[in-house]
Short mmCIF file of C-alpha atoms in Angstrom, two decimals:
data_model
loop_
_atom_site.label_atom_id
_atom_site.label_comp_id
_atom_site.label_asym_id
_atom_site.label_seq_id
_atom_site.Cartn_x
_atom_site.Cartn_y
_atom_site.Cartn_z
CA MET A 1 15.76 -5.26 13.36
CA LEU A 2 12.47 -3.79 12.22
CA ILE A 3 11.91 -4.07 8.46
CA ALA A 4 9.78 -1.10 7.39
CA ALA A 5 9.60 -1.84 3.68
CA ASP A 6 7.67 -0.13 0.92
CA LYS A 7 6.92 -1.91 -2.35
CA PHE A 8 9.41 -2.32 -5.18
CA LYS A 9 6.96 -1.07 -7.81
CA GLY A 10 6.49 -3.46 -10.69
CA SER A 11 8.46 -6.17 -8.92
CA LEU A 12 7.53 -6.95 -5.31
CA THR A 13 4.86 -5.90 -2.83
CA ALA A 14 5.92 -4.39 0.49
CA VAL A 15 5.04 -7.66 2.23
CA GLU A 16 7.20 -9.63 -0.21
CA VAL A 17 10.12 -7.22 0.18
CA ALA A 18 9.97 -7.56 3.95
CA GLY A 19 9.83 -11.35 3.71
CA HIS A 20 12.92 -11.61 1.53
CA VAL A 21 14.91 -9.17 3.67
CA ALA A 22 13.94 -11.08 6.82
CA ALA A 23 15.07 -14.36 5.25
CA GLY A 24 18.47 -12.91 4.37
CA LEU A 25 18.97 -11.42 7.84
CA ARG A 26 18.15 -14.71 9.53
CA ARG A 27 20.64 -16.53 7.34
CA ALA A 28 23.34 -14.04 8.34
CA ARG A 29 22.53 -14.08 12.05
CA PRO A 30 20.33 -17.03 13.07
CA GLY A 31 18.23 -16.19 16.10
CA THR A 32 18.14 -12.45 15.39
CA GLU A 33 14.84 -10.84 16.36
CA VAL A 34 13.29 -9.57 13.13
CA GLU A 35 9.88 -7.92 12.80
CA ALA A 36 8.28 -6.81 9.55
CA LEU A 37 6.07 -3.73 9.25
CA PRO A 38 5.24 -3.05 5.59
CA VAL A 39 4.66 0.68 5.05
CA ALA A 40 3.24 2.98 2.38
CA ASP A 41 3.14 6.70 1.71
CA GLY A 42 -0.52 7.00 0.74
CA GLY A 43 -0.19 5.78 -2.83
CA ASP A 44 -0.89 2.33 -4.24
CA GLY A 45 -0.12 -0.35 -1.68
CA THR A 46 -1.51 1.66 1.24
CA VAL A 47 -4.44 -0.67 1.93
CA ALA A 48 -2.17 -3.72 1.67
CA ALA A 49 0.17 -2.20 4.28
CA ALA A 50 -2.77 -1.54 6.61
CA VAL A 51 -4.02 -5.11 6.23
CA ALA A 52 -0.53 -6.47 6.96
CA ALA A 53 -0.58 -4.40 10.17
CA GLY A 54 -3.82 -5.98 11.36
CA PHE A 55 -6.60 -4.01 9.69
CA ALA A 56 -9.51 -6.01 8.27
CA ARG A 57 -9.76 -6.03 4.48
CA HIS A 58 -13.12 -5.12 2.94
CA THR A 59 -14.18 -4.88 -0.69
CA ARG A 60 -16.92 -3.15 -2.63
CA GLU A 61 -17.82 -2.96 -6.30
CA VAL A 62 -17.50 0.66 -7.41
CA THR A 63 -17.28 2.72 -10.58
CA GLY A 64 -13.88 2.46 -12.24
CA PRO A 65 -12.12 5.39 -13.91
CA THR A 66 -13.79 4.76 -17.28
CA GLY A 67 -17.21 3.91 -15.84
CA GLU A 68 -16.81 0.14 -15.82
CA PRO A 69 -17.40 -1.60 -12.45
CA VAL A 70 -14.30 -2.62 -10.49
CA THR A 71 -13.80 -4.38 -7.17
CA ALA A 72 -11.93 -2.12 -4.77
CA ALA A 73 -10.44 -2.89 -1.36
CA TRP A 74 -10.28 -0.73 1.75
CA ALA A 75 -9.28 -1.46 5.35
CA LEU A 76 -10.83 -0.99 8.79
CA ARG A 77 -9.69 -1.39 12.37
CA GLY A 78 -12.10 -0.21 15.02
CA THR A 79 -13.42 3.11 13.75
CA THR A 80 -10.32 3.93 11.68
CA ALA A 81 -10.56 3.29 7.94
CA VAL A 82 -7.84 3.38 5.30
CA VAL A 83 -9.14 4.17 1.82
CA GLU A 84 -6.82 4.15 -1.20
CA MET A 85 -8.14 6.06 -4.18
CA ALA A 86 -6.05 3.99 -6.61
CA GLU A 87 -8.11 0.96 -5.61
CA ALA A 88 -11.11 2.59 -7.29
CA SER A 89 -9.68 5.16 -9.69
CA GLY A 90 -6.14 3.96 -10.36
CA LEU A 91 -4.19 3.37 -13.53
CA GLN A 92 -4.46 -0.39 -13.04
CA HIS A 93 -8.21 -0.15 -13.73
CA LEU A 94 -7.91 1.33 -17.21
CA PRO A 95 -9.36 -1.30 -19.60
CA GLY A 96 -6.52 -2.67 -21.67
CA GLY A 97 -4.23 -0.10 -20.09
CA VAL A 98 -5.54 2.53 -22.52
CA PRO A 99 -5.37 5.97 -20.85
CA ALA A 100 -8.37 8.28 -20.69
CA PRO A 101 -6.80 11.57 -19.58
CA LEU A 102 -9.78 13.80 -20.42
CA THR A 103 -12.65 11.59 -19.23
CA ALA A 104 -11.39 9.40 -16.37
CA THR A 105 -13.46 9.90 -13.21
CA THR A 106 -12.94 9.64 -9.45
CA HIS A 107 -16.58 8.65 -8.89
CA GLY A 108 -15.56 5.25 -7.52
CA SER A 109 -13.30 6.86 -4.93
CA GLY A 110 -16.33 8.66 -3.53
CA GLU A 111 -18.23 5.37 -3.44
CA LEU A 112 -15.34 3.81 -1.54
CA ILE A 113 -15.42 6.61 1.05
CA ALA A 114 -19.16 6.03 1.41
CA ALA A 115 -18.48 2.35 2.07
CA ALA A 116 -16.16 3.29 4.94
CA LEU A 117 -18.81 5.64 6.36
CA ASP A 118 -21.39 2.87 6.12
CA ALA A 119 -19.08 0.67 8.22
CA GLY A 120 -18.93 3.28 10.99
CA ALA A 121 -15.56 4.91 10.28
CA ARG A 122 -14.92 8.04 12.31
CA THR A 123 -11.29 8.54 11.32
CA LEU A 124 -10.63 8.10 7.62
CA VAL A 125 -7.16 8.08 6.09
CA PHE A 126 -7.57 8.85 2.40
CA GLY A 127 -4.42 7.80 0.54
CA VAL A 128 -4.11 9.37 -2.89
CA GLY A 129 -1.69 8.47 -5.65
CA GLY A 130 -1.46 6.23 -8.69
CA SER A 131 -4.60 7.79 -10.17
CA ALA A 132 -5.80 7.55 -13.76
CA THR A 133 -7.73 10.79 -13.30
CA THR A 134 -7.41 14.58 -13.56
CA ASP A 135 -10.92 15.67 -12.57
CA GLY A 136 -10.17 17.66 -9.41
CA GLY A 137 -12.15 15.17 -7.36
CA ALA A 138 -15.38 16.17 -9.11
CA GLY A 139 -16.47 12.57 -9.60
CA MET A 140 -15.78 11.81 -5.94
CA LEU A 141 -17.88 14.78 -4.82
CA THR A 142 -20.84 13.82 -6.99
CA ALA A 143 -20.72 10.25 -5.67
CA LEU A 144 -21.05 11.70 -2.17
CA GLY A 145 -24.01 13.94 -3.01
CA ALA A 146 -22.69 17.13 -4.64
CA ARG A 147 -24.38 18.52 -7.75
CA LEU A 148 -22.16 19.90 -10.51
CA LEU A 149 -24.34 21.31 -13.28
CA THR A 150 -24.03 22.81 -16.75
CA ALA A 151 -25.82 26.01 -17.81
CA GLU A 152 -28.70 23.80 -18.97
CA GLY A 153 -29.02 22.32 -15.48
CA THR A 154 -27.74 18.87 -16.46
CA PRO A 155 -24.88 17.09 -14.63
CA VAL A 156 -21.46 17.73 -16.14
CA GLY A 157 -19.92 14.72 -17.81
CA PRO A 158 -17.19 12.56 -16.30
CA GLY A 159 -13.54 13.60 -16.32
CA GLY A 160 -11.57 16.79 -16.11
CA ALA A 161 -12.27 18.18 -19.58
CA ALA A 162 -16.02 18.28 -18.92
CA LEU A 163 -15.46 20.71 -16.04
CA ALA A 164 -15.11 23.46 -18.67
CA GLU A 165 -18.90 23.26 -18.98
CA LEU A 166 -19.52 23.66 -15.23
CA ALA A 167 -21.89 26.56 -14.52
CA ARG A 168 -23.17 25.89 -10.99
CA ALA A 169 -21.99 23.86 -8.01
CA ASP A 170 -24.23 22.81 -5.14
CA LEU A 171 -22.47 20.95 -2.31
CA SER A 172 -25.36 21.18 0.15
CA GLY A 173 -26.31 17.57 -0.57
CA LEU A 174 -22.98 16.10 0.50
CA ASP A 175 -23.27 13.14 2.86
CA PRO A 176 -23.84 14.70 6.31
CA ARG A 177 -21.69 12.01 7.95
CA LEU A 178 -18.63 13.68 6.44
CA ALA A 179 -18.98 16.48 9.01
CA GLU A 180 -18.51 13.94 11.81
CA VAL A 181 -15.38 12.29 10.39
CA ASP A 182 -11.73 13.25 10.80
CA LEU A 183 -10.65 12.84 7.19
CA VAL A 184 -6.90 12.95 6.60
CA LEU A 185 -5.61 13.50 3.07
CA ALA A 186 -2.45 11.39 2.92
CA SER A 187 -0.17 12.23 0.01
CA ASP A 188 3.51 12.37 -0.86
CA VAL A 189 3.12 15.40 -3.16
CA ASP A 190 2.48 19.05 -2.32
CA ASN A 191 1.53 20.47 -5.72
CA PRO A 192 -1.21 23.11 -6.10
CA LEU A 193 -4.26 22.41 -8.23
CA THR A 194 -3.32 24.39 -11.36
CA GLY A 195 -0.49 26.18 -13.10
CA PRO A 196 2.97 25.01 -14.19
CA THR A 197 3.39 22.85 -11.07
CA GLY A 198 -0.27 21.78 -10.92
CA ALA A 199 -2.08 18.50 -11.37
CA ALA A 200 -2.42 18.61 -15.16
CA ALA A 201 1.01 20.01 -16.01
CA VAL A 202 3.07 17.75 -13.77
CA TYR A 203 1.10 14.51 -13.68
CA GLY A 204 -1.18 14.66 -16.73
CA PRO A 205 1.47 13.25 -19.10
CA GLN A 206 1.84 10.21 -16.84
CA LYS A 207 -1.85 9.54 -17.51
CA GLY A 208 -1.66 9.86 -21.27
CA ALA A 209 -2.24 13.60 -21.67
CA ASP A 210 -0.47 15.30 -24.57
CA GLU A 211 0.35 19.04 -24.61
CA ASP A 212 -3.11 20.01 -25.86
CA ASP A 213 -4.76 17.77 -23.25
CA VAL A 214 -2.68 19.37 -20.49
CA ARG A 215 -3.81 22.84 -21.56
CA THR A 216 -7.43 21.68 -21.75
CA LEU A 217 -7.32 20.08 -18.32
CA ASP A 218 -5.54 22.96 -16.63
CA ALA A 219 -8.05 25.46 -18.03
CA ALA A 220 -10.97 23.25 -16.97
CA LEU A 221 -9.58 22.85 -13.44
CA THR A 222 -9.05 26.62 -13.21
CA HIS A 223 -12.68 27.17 -14.23
CA TYR A 224 -13.83 24.47 -11.77
CA ALA A 225 -12.04 26.23 -8.90
CA ARG A 226 -13.57 29.57 -9.95
CA VAL A 227 -17.12 28.19 -9.93
CA LEU A 228 -16.60 26.52 -6.55
CA THR A 229 -15.21 29.80 -5.20
CA GLU A 230 -18.40 31.56 -6.31
CA ALA A 231 -20.43 28.92 -4.49
CA LEU A 232 -18.40 28.52 -1.32
CA GLY A 233 -16.27 31.63 -0.90
CA ASP A 234 -12.63 32.63 -0.90
CA ARG A 235 -11.50 29.59 1.10
CA VAL A 236 -11.79 27.61 -2.13
CA ALA A 237 -9.25 29.80 -3.90
CA GLU A 238 -6.91 29.34 -0.95
CA ALA A 239 -7.43 25.58 -1.04
CA ALA A 240 -6.51 25.47 -4.73
CA GLU A 241 -3.05 26.78 -3.82
CA ALA A 242 -2.67 24.64 -0.71
CA PRO A 243 -0.11 21.81 -0.52
CA GLY A 244 -1.66 18.59 -1.75
CA ALA A 245 -4.46 20.22 -3.76
CA GLY A 246 -2.93 18.89 -6.97
CA ALA A 247 -2.44 15.38 -5.63
CA ALA A 248 -3.80 12.52 -7.74
CA GLY A 249 -5.21 14.67 -10.53
CA GLY A 250 -6.58 17.27 -8.14
CA ILE A 251 -8.58 14.92 -5.95
CA GLY A 252 -6.71 16.55 -3.08
CA PHE A 253 -8.49 19.81 -3.91
CA GLY A 254 -11.87 18.09 -3.90
CA ALA A 255 -11.12 16.51 -0.53
CA LEU A 256 -9.90 19.76 1.03
CA VAL A 257 -12.84 21.82 -0.24
CA GLY A 258 -15.72 19.38 -0.16
CA LEU A 259 -14.85 16.81 2.48
CA GLY A 260 -13.20 19.03 5.07
CA ALA A 261 -9.98 17.04 4.81
CA ARG A 262 -6.69 18.07 6.39
CA PHE A 263 -3.47 17.42 4.54
CA ARG A 264 -0.58 15.45 6.06
CA PRO A 265 2.44 13.84 4.36
CA GLY A 266 1.34 10.31 3.57
CA ILE A 267 4.26 8.51 5.18
CA GLU A 268 3.78 10.39 8.47
CA VAL A 269 0.10 9.45 8.56
CA MET A 270 0.75 5.81 7.73
CA LEU A 271 3.54 5.41 10.29
CA ASP A 272 1.11 6.66 12.93
CA VAL A 273 -1.73 4.45 11.73
CA LEU A 274 0.50 1.37 11.45
CA GLY A 275 2.02 1.83 14.91
CA PHE A 276 5.60 2.37 13.74
CA ALA A 277 6.79 4.01 16.97
CA ASP A 278 5.56 1.12 19.11
CA ALA A 279 7.04 -1.45 16.74
CA LEU A 280 10.39 0.34 16.56
CA GLY A 281 11.34 0.25 20.24
CA PRO A 282 15.13 -0.05 20.40
CA ARG A 283 15.39 -1.76 17.03
CA ARG A 284 17.27 -0.55 13.96
CA PRO A 285 14.78 0.02 11.10
CA GLY A 286 15.59 -1.18 7.61
CA PRO A 287 13.41 0.57 5.04
CA GLY A 288 13.19 -0.73 1.49
CA GLU A 289 12.14 0.91 -1.77
CA GLY A 290 12.67 0.30 -5.47
CA SER A 291 14.78 3.40 -5.97
CA LEU A 292 16.57 5.76 -3.60
CA ASP A 293 16.90 9.07 -5.44
CA THR A 294 16.13 12.76 -5.03
CA GLN A 295 12.38 12.06 -5.05
CA THR A 296 12.89 9.84 -2.01
CA LEU A 297 13.86 12.89 0.01
CA HIS A 298 10.50 14.56 -0.63
CA GLY A 299 7.93 12.63 1.37
CA LYS A 300 8.65 9.09 0.23
CA ALA A 301 8.51 6.17 2.65
CA PRO A 302 12.27 5.63 3.28
CA ALA A 303 12.84 9.29 4.17
CA GLY A 304 9.84 9.25 6.49
CA VAL A 305 10.98 6.07 8.21
CA ALA A 306 14.51 7.42 8.64
CA ALA A 307 13.27 10.73 10.04
CA ALA A 308 10.99 9.01 12.55
CA ALA A 309 13.80 6.67 13.62
CA ARG A 310 16.34 9.48 13.95
CA ALA A 311 13.93 11.37 16.22
CA ARG A 312 14.13 8.37 18.57
CA GLY A 313 17.91 8.03 18.31
CA VAL A 314 17.76 4.82 16.26
CA ASP A 315 20.02 4.05 13.27
CA THR A 316 18.56 3.32 9.85
CA VAL A 317 20.00 1.32 6.98
CA ALA A 318 18.24 0.84 3.65
CA VAL A 319 17.89 -1.65 0.84
CA CYS A 320 16.82 -0.58 -2.65
CA GLY A 321 16.84 -1.60 -6.26
CA ARG A 322 18.77 1.42 -7.50
CA LEU A 323 20.79 3.98 -5.53
CA ALA A 324 21.13 7.52 -6.93
CA LEU A 325 22.08 9.38 -3.74
CA ASP A 326 25.59 9.98 -2.49
CA ALA A 327 26.73 9.36 1.08
CA GLU A 328 26.18 12.99 2.09
CA ALA A 329 22.56 12.97 0.89
CA LEU A 330 21.90 9.67 2.65
CA GLU A 331 23.38 11.02 5.88
CA LYS A 332 21.20 14.14 5.70
CA ALA A 333 18.17 11.90 5.27
CA GLY A 334 19.16 9.91 8.35
CA ILE A 335 20.21 6.77 6.47
CA ARG A 336 23.54 5.38 7.65
CA ARG A 337 24.09 3.03 4.72
CA ALA A 338 22.17 1.90 1.63
CA TYR A 339 22.50 -1.43 -0.17
CA ALA A 340 21.35 -1.58 -3.81
CA LEU A 341 20.50 -4.62 -5.89
CA ALA A 342 22.26 -2.92 -8.81
CA GLU A 343 25.53 -3.25 -6.88
CA ILE A 344 25.44 -7.03 -7.23
CA GLU A 345 23.37 -7.31 -10.42
CA PRO A 346 24.01 -4.64 -13.08
CA ASP A 347 21.31 -5.96 -15.44
CA PRO A 348 18.11 -3.95 -14.66
CA GLU A 349 15.85 -6.64 -16.10
CA ARG A 350 17.30 -9.26 -13.76
CA CYS A 351 16.97 -6.85 -10.85
CA PHE A 352 13.25 -6.81 -11.56
CA SER A 353 12.76 -10.48 -12.35
CA GLU A 354 15.02 -11.81 -9.59
CA ALA A 355 14.44 -9.11 -6.97
CA GLY A 356 13.49 -11.61 -4.26
CA PRO A 357 16.66 -13.74 -4.28
CA LEU A 358 18.82 -10.65 -4.77
CA LEU A 359 17.22 -8.98 -1.76
CA GLU A 360 17.99 -12.04 0.36
CA LYS A 361 21.62 -11.91 -0.75
CA ILE A 362 21.86 -8.18 0.01
CA ALA A 363 20.15 -8.63 3.37
CA ARG A 364 22.62 -11.34 4.31
CA THR A 365 25.49 -8.92 3.71
CA LEU A 366 23.64 -6.23 5.65
CA GLY A 367 23.13 -8.59 8.58
CA GLU A 368 26.76 -9.64 8.67
CA GLU A 369 27.88 -5.99 8.76
CA TRP A 370 25.32 -4.51 11.13
CA LEU A 371 24.02 -7.21 13.46
CA ALA A 372 26.20 -8.46 16.29
#
């Protein structure tokens, strides 16, 4: 069995999930060949999954979302780099956990991309998700050489709200190495930049934005896209509506317009980068995630693993914390059976605090039922 586990957010890392599942399987069927391949869908945990698959871990001190320095990790193997924007601009870097929906910046994410370029990366997987920001990637672009100026000719301030003051955009100073890199925007969301399904409306409240903040941010992002369209042409307006433009507070838009990125579903990218097809062989994959629900079916790791396995004629079973899909939905997703911690432990708090032992118990049952 191949264990292609994502993290159980707030409880276990992908590596820890895989370890507990492997332990339970081996107890059920000693001698069973078990291989672990932690996966991610482009959000937080993406660099950790790459490192577990053999990439070298690197760190650099960069600008955090509120301007304070943070130490961020990224991964490299050969000339392929994996950069996770949450490492630089994620919610976990908000001092004291206090949100800054109007002023949080992606500047550090641009610095992290520059670090990968400095190391010789020629293919760059840019995983976006878990951001504290809604600045349309403006901070990232300025870190890489763009100039975003007010009517007075001064740089606009940090964060999405300040983009309302943007009068002129000059991207001619962007790092020329970007033109030589295949930059892949890896995301599990396909929202546009603005509007009722855009970055501010859908994800702003998760970052502390109230109704007034959402209106402010959406208007500022709309203005930002208009100014960039004046500078770069109609392709910018098209990019603002493209799938993934609204990812991670609109950093997807900044990557598509300024960095020449191409969008791919995060789990598809990561399965390729991590060598899932080679690892799978004739094995049965067992994906793991904290919750299997309707969101899982839209680009999340378990659905991506199941789809890739089904394409090769291999069965998939899943383990999860909570199961909110019926048998028909699981079957359509390519998952033969799902085992939930909540089935053996109804107390949600214990499911979080004792996830490791519970996973081993579930995996033992799974092994007894599925492994000869």
